[in-house]
Short mmCIF file of C-alpha atoms in Angstrom, two decimals:
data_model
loop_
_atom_site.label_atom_id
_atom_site.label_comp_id
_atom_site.label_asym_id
_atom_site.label_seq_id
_atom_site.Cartn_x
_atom_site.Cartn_y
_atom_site.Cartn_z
CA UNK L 1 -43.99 20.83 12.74
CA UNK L 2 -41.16 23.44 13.36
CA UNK L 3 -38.33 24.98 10.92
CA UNK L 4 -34.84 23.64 12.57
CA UNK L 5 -32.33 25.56 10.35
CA UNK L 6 -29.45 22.60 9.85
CA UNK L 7 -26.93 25.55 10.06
CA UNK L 8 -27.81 25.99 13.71
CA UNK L 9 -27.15 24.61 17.04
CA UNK L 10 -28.96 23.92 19.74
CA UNK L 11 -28.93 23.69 23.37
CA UNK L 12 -31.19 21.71 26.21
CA UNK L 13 -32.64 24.39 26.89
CA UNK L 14 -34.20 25.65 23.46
CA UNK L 15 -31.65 28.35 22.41
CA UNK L 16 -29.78 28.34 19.71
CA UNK L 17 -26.43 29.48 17.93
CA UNK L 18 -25.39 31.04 14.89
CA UNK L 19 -21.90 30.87 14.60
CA UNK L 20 -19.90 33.13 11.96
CA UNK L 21 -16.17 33.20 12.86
CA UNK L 22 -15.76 34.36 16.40
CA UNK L 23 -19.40 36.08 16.37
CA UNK L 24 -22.53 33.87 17.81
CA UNK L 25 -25.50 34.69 17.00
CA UNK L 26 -28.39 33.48 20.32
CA UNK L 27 -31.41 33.34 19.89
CA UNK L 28 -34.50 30.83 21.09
CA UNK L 29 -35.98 28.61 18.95
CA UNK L 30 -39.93 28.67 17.51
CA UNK L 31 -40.24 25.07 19.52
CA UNK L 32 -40.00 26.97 22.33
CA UNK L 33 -41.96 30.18 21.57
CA UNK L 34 -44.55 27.76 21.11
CA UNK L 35 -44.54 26.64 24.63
CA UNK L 36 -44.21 29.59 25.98
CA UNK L 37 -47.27 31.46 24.17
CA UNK L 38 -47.95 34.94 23.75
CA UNK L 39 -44.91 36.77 24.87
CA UNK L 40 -45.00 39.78 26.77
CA UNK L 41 -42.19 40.98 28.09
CA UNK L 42 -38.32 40.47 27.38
CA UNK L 43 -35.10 41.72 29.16
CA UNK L 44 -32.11 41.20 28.03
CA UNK L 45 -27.93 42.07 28.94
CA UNK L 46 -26.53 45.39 27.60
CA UNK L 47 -23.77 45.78 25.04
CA UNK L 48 -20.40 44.85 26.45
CA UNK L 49 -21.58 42.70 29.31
CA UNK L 50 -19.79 39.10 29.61
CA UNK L 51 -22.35 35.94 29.74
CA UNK L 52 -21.13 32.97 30.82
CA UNK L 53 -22.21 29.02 29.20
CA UNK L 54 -24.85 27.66 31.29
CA UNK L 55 -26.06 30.94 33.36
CA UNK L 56 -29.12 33.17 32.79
CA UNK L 57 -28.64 35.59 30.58
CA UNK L 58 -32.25 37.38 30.50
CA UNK L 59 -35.74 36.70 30.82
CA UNK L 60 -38.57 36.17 28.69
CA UNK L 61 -41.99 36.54 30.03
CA UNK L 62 -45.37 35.06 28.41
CA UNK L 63 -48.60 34.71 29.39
CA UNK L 64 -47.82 31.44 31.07
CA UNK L 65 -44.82 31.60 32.47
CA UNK L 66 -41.60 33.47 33.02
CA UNK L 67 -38.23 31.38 32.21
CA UNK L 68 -35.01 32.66 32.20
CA UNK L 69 -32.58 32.41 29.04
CA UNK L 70 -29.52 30.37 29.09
CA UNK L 71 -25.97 32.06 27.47
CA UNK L 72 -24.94 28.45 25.69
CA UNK L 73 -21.72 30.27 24.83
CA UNK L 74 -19.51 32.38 27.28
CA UNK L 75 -18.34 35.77 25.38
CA UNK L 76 -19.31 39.75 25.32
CA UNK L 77 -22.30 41.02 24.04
CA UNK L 78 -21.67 42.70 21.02
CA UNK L 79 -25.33 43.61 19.87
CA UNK L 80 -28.80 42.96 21.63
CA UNK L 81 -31.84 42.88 19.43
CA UNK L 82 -33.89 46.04 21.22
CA UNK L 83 -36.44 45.79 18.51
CA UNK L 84 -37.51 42.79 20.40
CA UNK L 85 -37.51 44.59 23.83
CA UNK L 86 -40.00 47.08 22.38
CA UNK L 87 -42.11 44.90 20.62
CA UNK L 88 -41.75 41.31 22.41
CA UNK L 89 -45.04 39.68 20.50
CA UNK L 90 -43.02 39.24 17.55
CA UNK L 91 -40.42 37.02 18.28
CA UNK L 92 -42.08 34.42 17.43
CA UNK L 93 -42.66 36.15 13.35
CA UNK L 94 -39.07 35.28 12.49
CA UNK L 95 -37.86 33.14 15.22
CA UNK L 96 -34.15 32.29 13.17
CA UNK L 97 -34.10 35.49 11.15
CA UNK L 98 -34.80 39.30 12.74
CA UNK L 99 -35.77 37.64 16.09
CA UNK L 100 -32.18 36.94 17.28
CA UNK L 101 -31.41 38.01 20.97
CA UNK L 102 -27.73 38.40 20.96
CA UNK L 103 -24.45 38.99 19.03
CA UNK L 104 -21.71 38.01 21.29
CA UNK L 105 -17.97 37.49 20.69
CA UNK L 106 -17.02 34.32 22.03
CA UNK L 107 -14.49 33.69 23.68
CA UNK L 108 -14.19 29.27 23.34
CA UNK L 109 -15.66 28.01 20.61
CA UNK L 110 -15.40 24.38 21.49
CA UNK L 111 -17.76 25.28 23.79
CA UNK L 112 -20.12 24.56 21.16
CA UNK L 113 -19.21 20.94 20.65
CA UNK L 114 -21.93 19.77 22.86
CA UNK L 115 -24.60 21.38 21.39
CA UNK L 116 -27.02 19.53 19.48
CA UNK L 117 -27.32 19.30 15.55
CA UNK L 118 -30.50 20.32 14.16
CA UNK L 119 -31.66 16.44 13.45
CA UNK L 120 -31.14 15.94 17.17
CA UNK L 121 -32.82 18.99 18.63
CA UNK L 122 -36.08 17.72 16.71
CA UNK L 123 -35.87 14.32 18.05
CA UNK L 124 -35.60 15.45 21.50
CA UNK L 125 -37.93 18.09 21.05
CA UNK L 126 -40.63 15.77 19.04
CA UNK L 127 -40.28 12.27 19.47
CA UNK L 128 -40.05 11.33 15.88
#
């Protein structure tokens, strides 16, 4: 079983949002670090670059695979997490707290309203 922080949302295709004002916080979520293994490599946008909902943001690279990462909010980057650039193996430590990806200023908020609640990311994700 997984932690799904209630405060969160989530998106189809395992990230997540923290949202404080105008500020989202993206990150992926441990379901998905799961699947994916040990990670080895991570890229991700620089500060002041615009991601759009829907399009690849960056790439995370594991063992197994190599899967791009979704912006589920369109805004500017306001932070990436570098510390996970450097040391990719431990996103998976702190998948909701120091692992973040991105801060980005959004621009459209309601763009959130299709996300899923944390309830409903762990039915789709588990079954139960």
């Amino acid at each position: 079983m997984f932690e799904y922080p209630e405060d969160l949302k989530y998106t189809n295709s395992h990230e997540y949002i923290r949202l404080d004002g105008d500020v989202a916080t993206v990150g992926i979520t441990a379901f998905a670090i799961d699947q994916l293994g040990d990670i080895v490599f991570l890229d991700l946008p620089e500060i002041g670059t615009t991601i759009e909902k829907g399009q690849p943001f960056g790439t995370i690279e594991s063992v197994k695979a190599v899967e791009d990462i979704y912006a589920p909010v369109t805004g500017t980057v306001l932070e990436a997490n570098t510390d996970l650039i450097d040391a990719p193996e431990t996103i998976g430590e702190d998948p909701y707290g120091k692992s973040w990806l991105l801060k980005v200023s959004i621009t459209d908020a309601t763009e959130l309203d299709g996300a899923m609640t944390s309830a409903v990311y762990q039915q789709k994700v588990e079954g139960n």
